[in-house]
JSON list of N, CA and C in Angstrom, two decimals:
[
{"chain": "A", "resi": 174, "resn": "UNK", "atom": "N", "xyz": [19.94, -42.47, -34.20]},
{"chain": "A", "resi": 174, "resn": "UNK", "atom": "CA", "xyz": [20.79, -41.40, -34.66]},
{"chain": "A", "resi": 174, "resn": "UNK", "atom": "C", "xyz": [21.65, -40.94, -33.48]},
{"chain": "A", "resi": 175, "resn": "UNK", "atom": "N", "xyz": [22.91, -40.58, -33.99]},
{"chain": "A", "resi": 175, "resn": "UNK", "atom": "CA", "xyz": [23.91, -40.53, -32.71]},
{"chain": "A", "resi": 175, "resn": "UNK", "atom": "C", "xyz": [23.71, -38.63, -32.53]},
{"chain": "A", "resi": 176, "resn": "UNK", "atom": "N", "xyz": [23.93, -38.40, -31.08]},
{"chain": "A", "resi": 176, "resn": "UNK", "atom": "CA", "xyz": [23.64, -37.08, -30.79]},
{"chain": "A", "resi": 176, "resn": "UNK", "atom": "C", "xyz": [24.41, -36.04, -31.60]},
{"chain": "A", "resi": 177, "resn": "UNK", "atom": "N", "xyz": [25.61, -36.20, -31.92]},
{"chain": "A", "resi": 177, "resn": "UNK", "atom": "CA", "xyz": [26.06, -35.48, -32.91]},
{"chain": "A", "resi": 177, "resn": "UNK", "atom": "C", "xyz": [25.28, -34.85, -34.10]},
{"chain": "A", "resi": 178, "resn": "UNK", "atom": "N", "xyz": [24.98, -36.12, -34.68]},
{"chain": "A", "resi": 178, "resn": "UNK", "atom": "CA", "xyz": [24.67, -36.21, -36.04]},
{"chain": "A", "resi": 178, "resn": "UNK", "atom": "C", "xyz": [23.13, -35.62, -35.78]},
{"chain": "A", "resi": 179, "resn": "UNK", "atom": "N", "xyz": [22.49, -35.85, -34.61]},
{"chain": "A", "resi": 179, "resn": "UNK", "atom": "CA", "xyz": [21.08, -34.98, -34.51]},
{"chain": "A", "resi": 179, "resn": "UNK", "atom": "C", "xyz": [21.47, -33.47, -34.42]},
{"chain": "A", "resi": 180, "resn": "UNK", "atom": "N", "xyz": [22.07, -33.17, -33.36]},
{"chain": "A", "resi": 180, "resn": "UNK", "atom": "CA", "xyz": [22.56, -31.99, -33.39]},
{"chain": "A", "resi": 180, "resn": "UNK", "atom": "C", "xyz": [23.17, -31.53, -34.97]},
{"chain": "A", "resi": 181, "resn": "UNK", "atom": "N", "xyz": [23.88, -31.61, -35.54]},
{"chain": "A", "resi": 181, "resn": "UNK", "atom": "CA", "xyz": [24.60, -31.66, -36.78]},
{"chain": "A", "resi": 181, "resn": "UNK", "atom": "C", "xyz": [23.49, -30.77, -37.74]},
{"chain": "A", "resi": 182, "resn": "UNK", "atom": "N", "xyz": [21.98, -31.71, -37.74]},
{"chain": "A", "resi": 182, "resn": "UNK", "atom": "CA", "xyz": [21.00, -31.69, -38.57]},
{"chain": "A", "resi": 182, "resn": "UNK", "atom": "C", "xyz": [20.43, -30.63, -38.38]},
{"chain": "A", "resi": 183, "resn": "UNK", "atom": "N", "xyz": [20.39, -30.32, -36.67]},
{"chain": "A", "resi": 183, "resn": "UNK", "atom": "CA", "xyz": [18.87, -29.90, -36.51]},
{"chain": "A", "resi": 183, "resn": "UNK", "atom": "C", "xyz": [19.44, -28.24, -36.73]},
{"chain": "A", "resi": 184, "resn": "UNK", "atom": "N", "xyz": [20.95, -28.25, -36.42]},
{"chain": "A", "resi": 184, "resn": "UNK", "atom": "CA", "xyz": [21.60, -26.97, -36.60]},
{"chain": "A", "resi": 184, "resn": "UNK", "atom": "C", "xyz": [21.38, -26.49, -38.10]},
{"chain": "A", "resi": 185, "resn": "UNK", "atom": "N", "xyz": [21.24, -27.11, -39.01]},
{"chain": "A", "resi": 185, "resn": "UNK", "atom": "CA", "xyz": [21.62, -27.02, -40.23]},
{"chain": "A", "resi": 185, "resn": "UNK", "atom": "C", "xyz": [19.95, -26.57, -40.82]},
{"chain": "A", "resi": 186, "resn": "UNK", "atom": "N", "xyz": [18.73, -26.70, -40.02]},
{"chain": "A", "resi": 186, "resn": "UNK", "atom": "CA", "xyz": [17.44, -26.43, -41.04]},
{"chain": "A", "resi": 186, "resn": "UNK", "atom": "C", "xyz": [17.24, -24.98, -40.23]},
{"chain": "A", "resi": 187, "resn": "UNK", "atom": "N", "xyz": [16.22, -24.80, -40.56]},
{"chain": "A", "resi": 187, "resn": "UNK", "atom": "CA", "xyz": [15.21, -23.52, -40.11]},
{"chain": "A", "resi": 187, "resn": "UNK", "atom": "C", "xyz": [14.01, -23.85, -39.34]},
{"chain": "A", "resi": 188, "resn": "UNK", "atom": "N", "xyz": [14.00, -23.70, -38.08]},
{"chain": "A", "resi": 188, "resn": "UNK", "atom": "CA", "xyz": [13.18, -23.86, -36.98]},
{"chain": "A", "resi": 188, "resn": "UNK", "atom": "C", "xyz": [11.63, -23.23, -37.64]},
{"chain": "A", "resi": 189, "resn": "UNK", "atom": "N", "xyz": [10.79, -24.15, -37.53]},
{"chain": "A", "resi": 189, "resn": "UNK", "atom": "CA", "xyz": [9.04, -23.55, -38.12]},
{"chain": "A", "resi": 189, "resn": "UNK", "atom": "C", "xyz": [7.67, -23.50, -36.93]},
{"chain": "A", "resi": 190, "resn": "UNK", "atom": "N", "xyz": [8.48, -24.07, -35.61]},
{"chain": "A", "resi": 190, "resn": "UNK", "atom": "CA", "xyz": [7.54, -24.21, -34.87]},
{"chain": "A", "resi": 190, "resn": "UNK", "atom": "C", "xyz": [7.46, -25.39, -33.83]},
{"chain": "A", "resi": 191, "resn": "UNK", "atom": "N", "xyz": [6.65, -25.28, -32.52]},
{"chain": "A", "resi": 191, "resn": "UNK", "atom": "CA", "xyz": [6.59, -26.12, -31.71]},
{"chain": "A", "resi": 191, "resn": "UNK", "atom": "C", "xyz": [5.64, -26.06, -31.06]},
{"chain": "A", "resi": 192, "resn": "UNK", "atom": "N", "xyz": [4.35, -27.52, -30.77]},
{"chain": "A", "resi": 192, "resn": "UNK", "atom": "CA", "xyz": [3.19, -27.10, -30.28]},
{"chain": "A", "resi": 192, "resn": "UNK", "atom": "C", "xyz": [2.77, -28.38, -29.69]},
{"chain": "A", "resi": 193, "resn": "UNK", "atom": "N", "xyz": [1.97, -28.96, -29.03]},
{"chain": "A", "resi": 193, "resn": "UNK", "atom": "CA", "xyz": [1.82, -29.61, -28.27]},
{"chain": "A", "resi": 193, "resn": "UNK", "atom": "C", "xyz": [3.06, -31.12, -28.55]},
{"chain": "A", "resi": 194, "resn": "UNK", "atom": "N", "xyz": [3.98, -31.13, -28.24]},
{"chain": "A", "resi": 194, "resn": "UNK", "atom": "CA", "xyz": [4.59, -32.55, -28.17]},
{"chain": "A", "resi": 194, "resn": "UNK", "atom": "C", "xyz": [5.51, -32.19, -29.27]},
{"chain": "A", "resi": 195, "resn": "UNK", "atom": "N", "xyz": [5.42, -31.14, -30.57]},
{"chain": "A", "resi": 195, "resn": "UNK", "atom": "CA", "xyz": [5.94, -31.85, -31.76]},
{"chain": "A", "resi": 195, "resn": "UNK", "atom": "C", "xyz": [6.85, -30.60, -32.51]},
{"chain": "A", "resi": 196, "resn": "UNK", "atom": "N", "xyz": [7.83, -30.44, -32.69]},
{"chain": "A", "resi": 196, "resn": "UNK", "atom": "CA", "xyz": [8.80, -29.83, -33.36]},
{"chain": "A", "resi": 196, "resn": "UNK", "atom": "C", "xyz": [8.76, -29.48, -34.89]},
{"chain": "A", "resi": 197, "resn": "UNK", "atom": "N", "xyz": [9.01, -28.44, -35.33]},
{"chain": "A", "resi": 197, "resn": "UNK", "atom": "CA", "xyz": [8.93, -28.27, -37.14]},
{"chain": "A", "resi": 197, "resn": "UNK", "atom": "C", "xyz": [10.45, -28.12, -37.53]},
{"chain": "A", "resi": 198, "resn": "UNK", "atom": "N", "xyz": [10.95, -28.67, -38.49]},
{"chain": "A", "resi": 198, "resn": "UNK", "atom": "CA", "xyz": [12.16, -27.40, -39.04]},
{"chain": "A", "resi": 198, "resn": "UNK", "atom": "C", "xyz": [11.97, -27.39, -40.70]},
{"chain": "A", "resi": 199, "resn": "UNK", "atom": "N", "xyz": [12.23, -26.54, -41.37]},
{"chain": "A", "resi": 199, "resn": "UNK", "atom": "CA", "xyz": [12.14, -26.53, -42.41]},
{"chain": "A", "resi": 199, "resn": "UNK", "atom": "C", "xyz": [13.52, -26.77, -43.00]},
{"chain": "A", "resi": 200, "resn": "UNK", "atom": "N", "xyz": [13.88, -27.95, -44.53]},
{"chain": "A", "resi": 200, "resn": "UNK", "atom": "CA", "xyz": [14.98, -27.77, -45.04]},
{"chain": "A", "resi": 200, "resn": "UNK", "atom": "C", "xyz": [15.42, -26.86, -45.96]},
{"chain": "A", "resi": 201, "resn": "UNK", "atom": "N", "xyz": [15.69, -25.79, -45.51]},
{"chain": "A", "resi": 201, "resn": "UNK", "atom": "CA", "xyz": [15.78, -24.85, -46.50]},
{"chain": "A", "resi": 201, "resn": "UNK", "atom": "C", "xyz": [17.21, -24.48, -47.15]},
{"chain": "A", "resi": 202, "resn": "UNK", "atom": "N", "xyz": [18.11, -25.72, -47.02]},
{"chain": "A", "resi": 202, "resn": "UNK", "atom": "CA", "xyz": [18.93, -25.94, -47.52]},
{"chain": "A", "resi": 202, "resn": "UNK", "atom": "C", "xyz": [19.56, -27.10, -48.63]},
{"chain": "A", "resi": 203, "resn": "UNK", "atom": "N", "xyz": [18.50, -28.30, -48.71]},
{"chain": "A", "resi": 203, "resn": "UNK", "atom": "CA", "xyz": [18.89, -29.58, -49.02]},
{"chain": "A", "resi": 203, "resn": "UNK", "atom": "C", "xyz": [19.42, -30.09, -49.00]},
{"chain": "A", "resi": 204, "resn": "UNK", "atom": "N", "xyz": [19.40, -30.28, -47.05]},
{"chain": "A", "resi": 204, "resn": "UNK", "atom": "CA", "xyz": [20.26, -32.13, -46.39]},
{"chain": "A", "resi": 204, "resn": "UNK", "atom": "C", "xyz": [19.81, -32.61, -46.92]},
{"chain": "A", "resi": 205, "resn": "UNK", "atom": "N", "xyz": [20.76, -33.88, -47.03]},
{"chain": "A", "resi": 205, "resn": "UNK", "atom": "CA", "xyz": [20.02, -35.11, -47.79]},
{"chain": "A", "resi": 205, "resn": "UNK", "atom": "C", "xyz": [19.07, -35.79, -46.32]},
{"chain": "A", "resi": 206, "resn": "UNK", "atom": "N", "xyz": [18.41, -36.28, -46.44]},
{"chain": "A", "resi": 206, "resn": "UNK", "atom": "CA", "xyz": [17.63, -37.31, -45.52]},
{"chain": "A", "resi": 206, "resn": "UNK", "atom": "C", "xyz": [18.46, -38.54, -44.90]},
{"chain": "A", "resi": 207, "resn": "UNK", "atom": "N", "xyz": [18.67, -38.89, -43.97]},
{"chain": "A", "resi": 207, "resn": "UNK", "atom": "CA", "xyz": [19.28, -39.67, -43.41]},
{"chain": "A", "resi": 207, "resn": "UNK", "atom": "C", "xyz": [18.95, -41.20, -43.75]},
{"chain": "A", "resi": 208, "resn": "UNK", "atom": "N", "xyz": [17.81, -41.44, -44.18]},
{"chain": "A", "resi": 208, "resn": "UNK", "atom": "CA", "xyz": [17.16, -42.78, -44.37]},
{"chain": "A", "resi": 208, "resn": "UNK", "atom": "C", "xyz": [17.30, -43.31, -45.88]},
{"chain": "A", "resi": 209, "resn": "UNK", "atom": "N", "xyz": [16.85, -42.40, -46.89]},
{"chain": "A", "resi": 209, "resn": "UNK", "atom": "CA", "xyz": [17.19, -42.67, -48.19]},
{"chain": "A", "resi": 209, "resn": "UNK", "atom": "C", "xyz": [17.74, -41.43, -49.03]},
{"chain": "A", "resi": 210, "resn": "UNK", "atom": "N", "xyz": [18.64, -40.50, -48.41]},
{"chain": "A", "resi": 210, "resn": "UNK", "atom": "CA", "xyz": [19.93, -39.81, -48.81]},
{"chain": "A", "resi": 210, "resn": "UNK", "atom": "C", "xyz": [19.31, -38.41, -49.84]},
{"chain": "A", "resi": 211, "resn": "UNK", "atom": "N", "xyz": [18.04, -38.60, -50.34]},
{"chain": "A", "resi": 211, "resn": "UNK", "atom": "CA", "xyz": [17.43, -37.40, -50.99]},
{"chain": "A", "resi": 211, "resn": "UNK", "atom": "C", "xyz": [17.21, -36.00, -50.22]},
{"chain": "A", "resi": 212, "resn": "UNK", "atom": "N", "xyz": [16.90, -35.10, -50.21]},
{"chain": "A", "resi": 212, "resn": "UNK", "atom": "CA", "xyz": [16.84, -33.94, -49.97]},
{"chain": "A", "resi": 212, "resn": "UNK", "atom": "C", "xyz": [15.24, -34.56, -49.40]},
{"chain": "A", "resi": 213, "resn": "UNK", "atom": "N", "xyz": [14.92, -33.86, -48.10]},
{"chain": "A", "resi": 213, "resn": "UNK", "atom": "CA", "xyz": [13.96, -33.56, -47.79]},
{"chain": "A", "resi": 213, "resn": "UNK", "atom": "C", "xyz": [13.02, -32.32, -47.35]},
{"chain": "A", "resi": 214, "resn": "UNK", "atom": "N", "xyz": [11.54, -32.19, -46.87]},
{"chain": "A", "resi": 214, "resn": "UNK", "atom": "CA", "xyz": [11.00, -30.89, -47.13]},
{"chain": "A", "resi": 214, "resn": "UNK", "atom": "C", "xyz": [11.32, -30.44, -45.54]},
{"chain": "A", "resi": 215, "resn": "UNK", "atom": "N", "xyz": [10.81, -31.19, -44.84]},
{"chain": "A", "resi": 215, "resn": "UNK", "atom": "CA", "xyz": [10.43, -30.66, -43.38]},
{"chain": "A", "resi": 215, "resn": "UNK", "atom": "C", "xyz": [11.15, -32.26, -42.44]},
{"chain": "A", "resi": 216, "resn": "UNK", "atom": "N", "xyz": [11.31, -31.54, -41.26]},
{"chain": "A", "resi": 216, "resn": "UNK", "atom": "CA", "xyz": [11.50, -32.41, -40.03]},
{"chain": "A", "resi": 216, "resn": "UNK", "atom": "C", "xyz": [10.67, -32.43, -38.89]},
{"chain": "A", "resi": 217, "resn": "UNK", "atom": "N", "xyz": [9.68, -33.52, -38.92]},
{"chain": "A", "resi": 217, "resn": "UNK", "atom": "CA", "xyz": [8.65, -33.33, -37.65]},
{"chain": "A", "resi": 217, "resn": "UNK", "atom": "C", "xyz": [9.49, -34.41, -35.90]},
{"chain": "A", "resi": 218, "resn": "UNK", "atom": "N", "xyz": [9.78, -33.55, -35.35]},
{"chain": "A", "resi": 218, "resn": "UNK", "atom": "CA", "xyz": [10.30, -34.34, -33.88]},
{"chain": "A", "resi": 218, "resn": "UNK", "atom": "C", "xyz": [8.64, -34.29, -33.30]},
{"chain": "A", "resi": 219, "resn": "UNK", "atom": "N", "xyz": [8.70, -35.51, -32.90]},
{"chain": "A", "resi": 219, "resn": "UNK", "atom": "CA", "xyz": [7.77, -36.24, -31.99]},
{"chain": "A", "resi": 219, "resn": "UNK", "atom": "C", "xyz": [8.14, -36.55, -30.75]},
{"chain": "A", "resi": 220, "resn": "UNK", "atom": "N", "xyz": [7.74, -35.27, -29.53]},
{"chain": "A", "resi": 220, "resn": "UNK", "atom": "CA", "xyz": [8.47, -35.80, -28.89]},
{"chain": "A", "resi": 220, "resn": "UNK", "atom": "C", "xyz": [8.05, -36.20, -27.36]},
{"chain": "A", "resi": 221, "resn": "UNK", "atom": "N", "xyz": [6.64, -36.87, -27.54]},
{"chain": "A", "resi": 221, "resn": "UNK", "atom": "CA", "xyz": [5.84, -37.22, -26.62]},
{"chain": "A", "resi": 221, "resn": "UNK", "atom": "C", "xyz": [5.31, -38.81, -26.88]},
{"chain": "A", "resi": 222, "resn": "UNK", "atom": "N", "xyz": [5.31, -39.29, -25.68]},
{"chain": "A", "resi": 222, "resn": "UNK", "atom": "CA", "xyz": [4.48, -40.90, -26.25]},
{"chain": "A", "resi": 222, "resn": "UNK", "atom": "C", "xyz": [3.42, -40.99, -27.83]},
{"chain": "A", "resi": 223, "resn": "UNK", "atom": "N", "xyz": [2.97, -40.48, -27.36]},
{"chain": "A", "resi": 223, "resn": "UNK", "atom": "CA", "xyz": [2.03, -40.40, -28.13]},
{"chain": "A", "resi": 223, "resn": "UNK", "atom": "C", "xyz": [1.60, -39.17, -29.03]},
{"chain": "A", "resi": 224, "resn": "UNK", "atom": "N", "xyz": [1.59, -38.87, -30.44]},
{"chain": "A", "resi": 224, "resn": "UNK", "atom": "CA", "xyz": [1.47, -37.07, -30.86]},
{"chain": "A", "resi": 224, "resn": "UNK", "atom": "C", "xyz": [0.48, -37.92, -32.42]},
{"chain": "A", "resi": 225, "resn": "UNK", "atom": "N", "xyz": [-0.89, -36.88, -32.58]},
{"chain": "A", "resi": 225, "resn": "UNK", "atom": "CA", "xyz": [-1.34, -36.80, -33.59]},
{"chain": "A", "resi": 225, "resn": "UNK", "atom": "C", "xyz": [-0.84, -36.13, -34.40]},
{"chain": "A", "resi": 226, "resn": "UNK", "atom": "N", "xyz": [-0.23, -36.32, -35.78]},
{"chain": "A", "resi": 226, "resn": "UNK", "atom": "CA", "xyz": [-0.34, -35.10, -37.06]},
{"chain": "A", "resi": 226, "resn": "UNK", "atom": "C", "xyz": [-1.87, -35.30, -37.85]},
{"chain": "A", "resi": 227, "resn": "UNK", "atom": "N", "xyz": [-2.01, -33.97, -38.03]},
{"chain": "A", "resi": 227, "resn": "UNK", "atom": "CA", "xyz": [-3.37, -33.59, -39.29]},
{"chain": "A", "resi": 227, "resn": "UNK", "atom": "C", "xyz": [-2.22, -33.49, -40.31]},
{"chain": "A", "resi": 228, "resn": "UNK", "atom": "N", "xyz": [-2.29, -34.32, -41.37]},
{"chain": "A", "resi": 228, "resn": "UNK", "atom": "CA", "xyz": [-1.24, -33.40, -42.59]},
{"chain": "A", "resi": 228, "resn": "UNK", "atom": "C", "xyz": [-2.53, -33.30, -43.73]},
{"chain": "A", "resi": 229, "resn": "UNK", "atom": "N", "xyz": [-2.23, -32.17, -44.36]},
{"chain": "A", "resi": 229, "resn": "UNK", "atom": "CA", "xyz": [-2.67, -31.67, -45.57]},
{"chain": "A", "resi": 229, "resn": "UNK", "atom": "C", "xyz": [-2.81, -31.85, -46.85]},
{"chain": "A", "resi": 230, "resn": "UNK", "atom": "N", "xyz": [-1.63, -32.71, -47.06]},
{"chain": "A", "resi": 230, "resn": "UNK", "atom": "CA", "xyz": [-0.74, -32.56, -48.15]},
{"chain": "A", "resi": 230, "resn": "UNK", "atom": "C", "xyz": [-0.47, -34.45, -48.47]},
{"chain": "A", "resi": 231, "resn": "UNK", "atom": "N", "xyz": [-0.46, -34.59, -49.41]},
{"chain": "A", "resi": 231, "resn": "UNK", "atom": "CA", "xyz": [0.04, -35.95, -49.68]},
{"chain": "A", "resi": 231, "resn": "UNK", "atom": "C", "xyz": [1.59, -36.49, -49.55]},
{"chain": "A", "resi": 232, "resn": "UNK", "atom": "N", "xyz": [2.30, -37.24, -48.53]},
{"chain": "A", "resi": 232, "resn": "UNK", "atom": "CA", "xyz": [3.66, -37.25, -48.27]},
{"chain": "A", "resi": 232, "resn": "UNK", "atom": "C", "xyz": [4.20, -38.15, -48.16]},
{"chain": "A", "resi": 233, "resn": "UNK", "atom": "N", "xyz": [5.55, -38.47, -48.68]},
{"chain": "A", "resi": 233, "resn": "UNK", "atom": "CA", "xyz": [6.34, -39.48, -48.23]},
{"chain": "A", "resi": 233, "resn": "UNK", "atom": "C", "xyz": [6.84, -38.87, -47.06]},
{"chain": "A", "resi": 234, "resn": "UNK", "atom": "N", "xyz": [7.45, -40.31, -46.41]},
{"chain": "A", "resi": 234, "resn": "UNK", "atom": "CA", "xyz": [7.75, -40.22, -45.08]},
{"chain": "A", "resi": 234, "resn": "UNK", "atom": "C", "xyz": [9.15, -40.88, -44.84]},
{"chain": "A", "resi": 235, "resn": "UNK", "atom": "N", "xyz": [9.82, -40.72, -44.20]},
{"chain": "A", "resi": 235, "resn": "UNK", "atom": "CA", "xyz": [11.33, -41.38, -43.65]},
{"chain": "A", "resi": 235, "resn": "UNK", "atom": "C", "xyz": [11.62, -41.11, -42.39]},
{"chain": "A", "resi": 236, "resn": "UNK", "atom": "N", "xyz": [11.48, -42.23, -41.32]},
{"chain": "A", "resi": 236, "resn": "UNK", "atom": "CA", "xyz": [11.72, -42.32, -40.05]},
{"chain": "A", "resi": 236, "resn": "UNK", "atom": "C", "xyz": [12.63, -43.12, -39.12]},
{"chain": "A", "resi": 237, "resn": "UNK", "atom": "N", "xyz": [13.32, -42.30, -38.10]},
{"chain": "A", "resi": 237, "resn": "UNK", "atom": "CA", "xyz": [14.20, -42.63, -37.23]},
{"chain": "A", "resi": 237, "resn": "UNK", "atom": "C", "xyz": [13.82, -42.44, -35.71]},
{"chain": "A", "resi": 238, "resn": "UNK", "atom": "N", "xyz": [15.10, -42.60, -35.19]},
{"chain": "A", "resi": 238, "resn": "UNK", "atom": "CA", "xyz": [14.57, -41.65, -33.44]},
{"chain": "A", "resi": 238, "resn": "UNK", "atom": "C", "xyz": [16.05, -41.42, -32.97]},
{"chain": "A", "resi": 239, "resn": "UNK", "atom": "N", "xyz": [15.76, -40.52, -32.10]},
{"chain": "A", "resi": 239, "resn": "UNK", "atom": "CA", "xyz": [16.90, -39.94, -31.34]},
{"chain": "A", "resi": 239, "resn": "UNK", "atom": "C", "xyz": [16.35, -39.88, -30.14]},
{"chain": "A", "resi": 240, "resn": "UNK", "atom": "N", "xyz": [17.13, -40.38, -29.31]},
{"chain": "A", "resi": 240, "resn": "UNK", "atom": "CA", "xyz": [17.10, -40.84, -27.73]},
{"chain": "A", "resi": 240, "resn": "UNK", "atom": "C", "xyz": [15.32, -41.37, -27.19]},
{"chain": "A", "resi": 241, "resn": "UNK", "atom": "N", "xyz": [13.91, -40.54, -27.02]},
{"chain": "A", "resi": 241, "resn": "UNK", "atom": "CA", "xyz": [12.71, -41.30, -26.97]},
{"chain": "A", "resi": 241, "resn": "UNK", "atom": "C", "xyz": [12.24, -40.32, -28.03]},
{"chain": "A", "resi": 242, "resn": "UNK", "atom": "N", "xyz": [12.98, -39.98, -28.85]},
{"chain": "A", "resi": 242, "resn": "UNK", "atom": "CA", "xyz": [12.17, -39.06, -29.42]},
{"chain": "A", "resi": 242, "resn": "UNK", "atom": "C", "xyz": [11.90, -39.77, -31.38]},
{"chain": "A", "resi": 243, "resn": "UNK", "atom": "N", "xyz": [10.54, -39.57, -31.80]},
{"chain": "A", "resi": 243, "resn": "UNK", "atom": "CA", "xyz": [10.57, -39.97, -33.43]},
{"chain": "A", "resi": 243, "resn": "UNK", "atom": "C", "xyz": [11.00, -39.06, -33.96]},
{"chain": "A", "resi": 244, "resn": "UNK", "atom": "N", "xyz": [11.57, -39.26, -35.60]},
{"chain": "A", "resi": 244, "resn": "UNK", "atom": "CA", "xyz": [11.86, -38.29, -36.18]},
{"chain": "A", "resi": 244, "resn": "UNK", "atom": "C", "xyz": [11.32, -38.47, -37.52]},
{"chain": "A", "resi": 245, "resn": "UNK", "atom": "N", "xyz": [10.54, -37.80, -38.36]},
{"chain": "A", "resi": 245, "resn": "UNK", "atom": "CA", "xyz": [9.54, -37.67, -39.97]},
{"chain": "A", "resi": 245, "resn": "UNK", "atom": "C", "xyz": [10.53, -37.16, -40.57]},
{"chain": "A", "resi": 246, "resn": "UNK", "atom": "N", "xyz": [10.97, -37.30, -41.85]},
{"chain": "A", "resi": 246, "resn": "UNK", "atom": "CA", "xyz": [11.22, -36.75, -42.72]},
{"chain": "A", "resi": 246, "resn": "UNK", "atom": "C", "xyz": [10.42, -36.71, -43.60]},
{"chain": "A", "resi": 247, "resn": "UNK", "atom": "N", "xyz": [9.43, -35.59, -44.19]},
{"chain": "A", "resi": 247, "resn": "UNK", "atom": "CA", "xyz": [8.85, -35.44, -45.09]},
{"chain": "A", "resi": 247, "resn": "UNK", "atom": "C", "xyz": [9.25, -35.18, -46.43]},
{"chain": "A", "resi": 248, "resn": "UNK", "atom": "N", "xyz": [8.91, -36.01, -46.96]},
{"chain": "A", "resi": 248, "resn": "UNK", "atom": "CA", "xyz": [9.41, -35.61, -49.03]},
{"chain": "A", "resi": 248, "resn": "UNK", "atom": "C", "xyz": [7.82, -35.40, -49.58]},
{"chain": "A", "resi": 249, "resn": "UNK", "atom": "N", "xyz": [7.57, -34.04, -50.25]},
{"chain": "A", "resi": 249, "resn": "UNK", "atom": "CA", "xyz": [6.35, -33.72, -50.61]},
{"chain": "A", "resi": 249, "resn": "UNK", "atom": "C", "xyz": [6.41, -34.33, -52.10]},
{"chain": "A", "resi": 250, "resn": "UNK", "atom": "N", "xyz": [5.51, -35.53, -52.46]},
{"chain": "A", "resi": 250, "resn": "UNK", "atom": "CA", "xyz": [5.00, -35.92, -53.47]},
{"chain": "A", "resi": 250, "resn": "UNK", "atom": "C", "xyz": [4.47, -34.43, -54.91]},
{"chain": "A", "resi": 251, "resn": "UNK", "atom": "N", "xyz": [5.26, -35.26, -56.01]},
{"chain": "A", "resi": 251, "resn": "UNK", "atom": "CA", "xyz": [4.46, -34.09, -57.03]},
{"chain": "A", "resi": 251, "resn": "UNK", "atom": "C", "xyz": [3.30, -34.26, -57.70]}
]
């Protein structure tokens, strides 16, 4: 993803948090997802070699990266 277009995004959600390695934002607008163009729930930045998620919840997933960093797009299954 080109820095713009990260920037672009990350301007556009609602910041939820940041804790060891890993970034939240919430879409509380409905970007579409960059990977398969649907609206997604949340944006997890990964932004350490290595980062565990616990998730809760049953999820699709859509992934990229920006510069060493991963990027989740979560779509919450109904």
């Amino acid at each position: 993803m080109e820095d713009a277009d990260y920037e672009r995004l990350v301007s556009s959600l609602t910041p939820r948090g940041s804790a060891n390695g890993v970034r939240t934002y919430q879409n509380t607008v409905s970007v579409a997802c960059p990977a398969c163009e649907s609206p997604f729930d949340d944006l997890v930045v990964c932004e350490e070699e290595y980062n565990s998620l616990e998730l809760s919840l049953m999820l699709d997933l859509c992934v990229t990266t920006h510069d060493d960093e991963v990027l989740l797009f979560t779509h919450k299954q109904d």
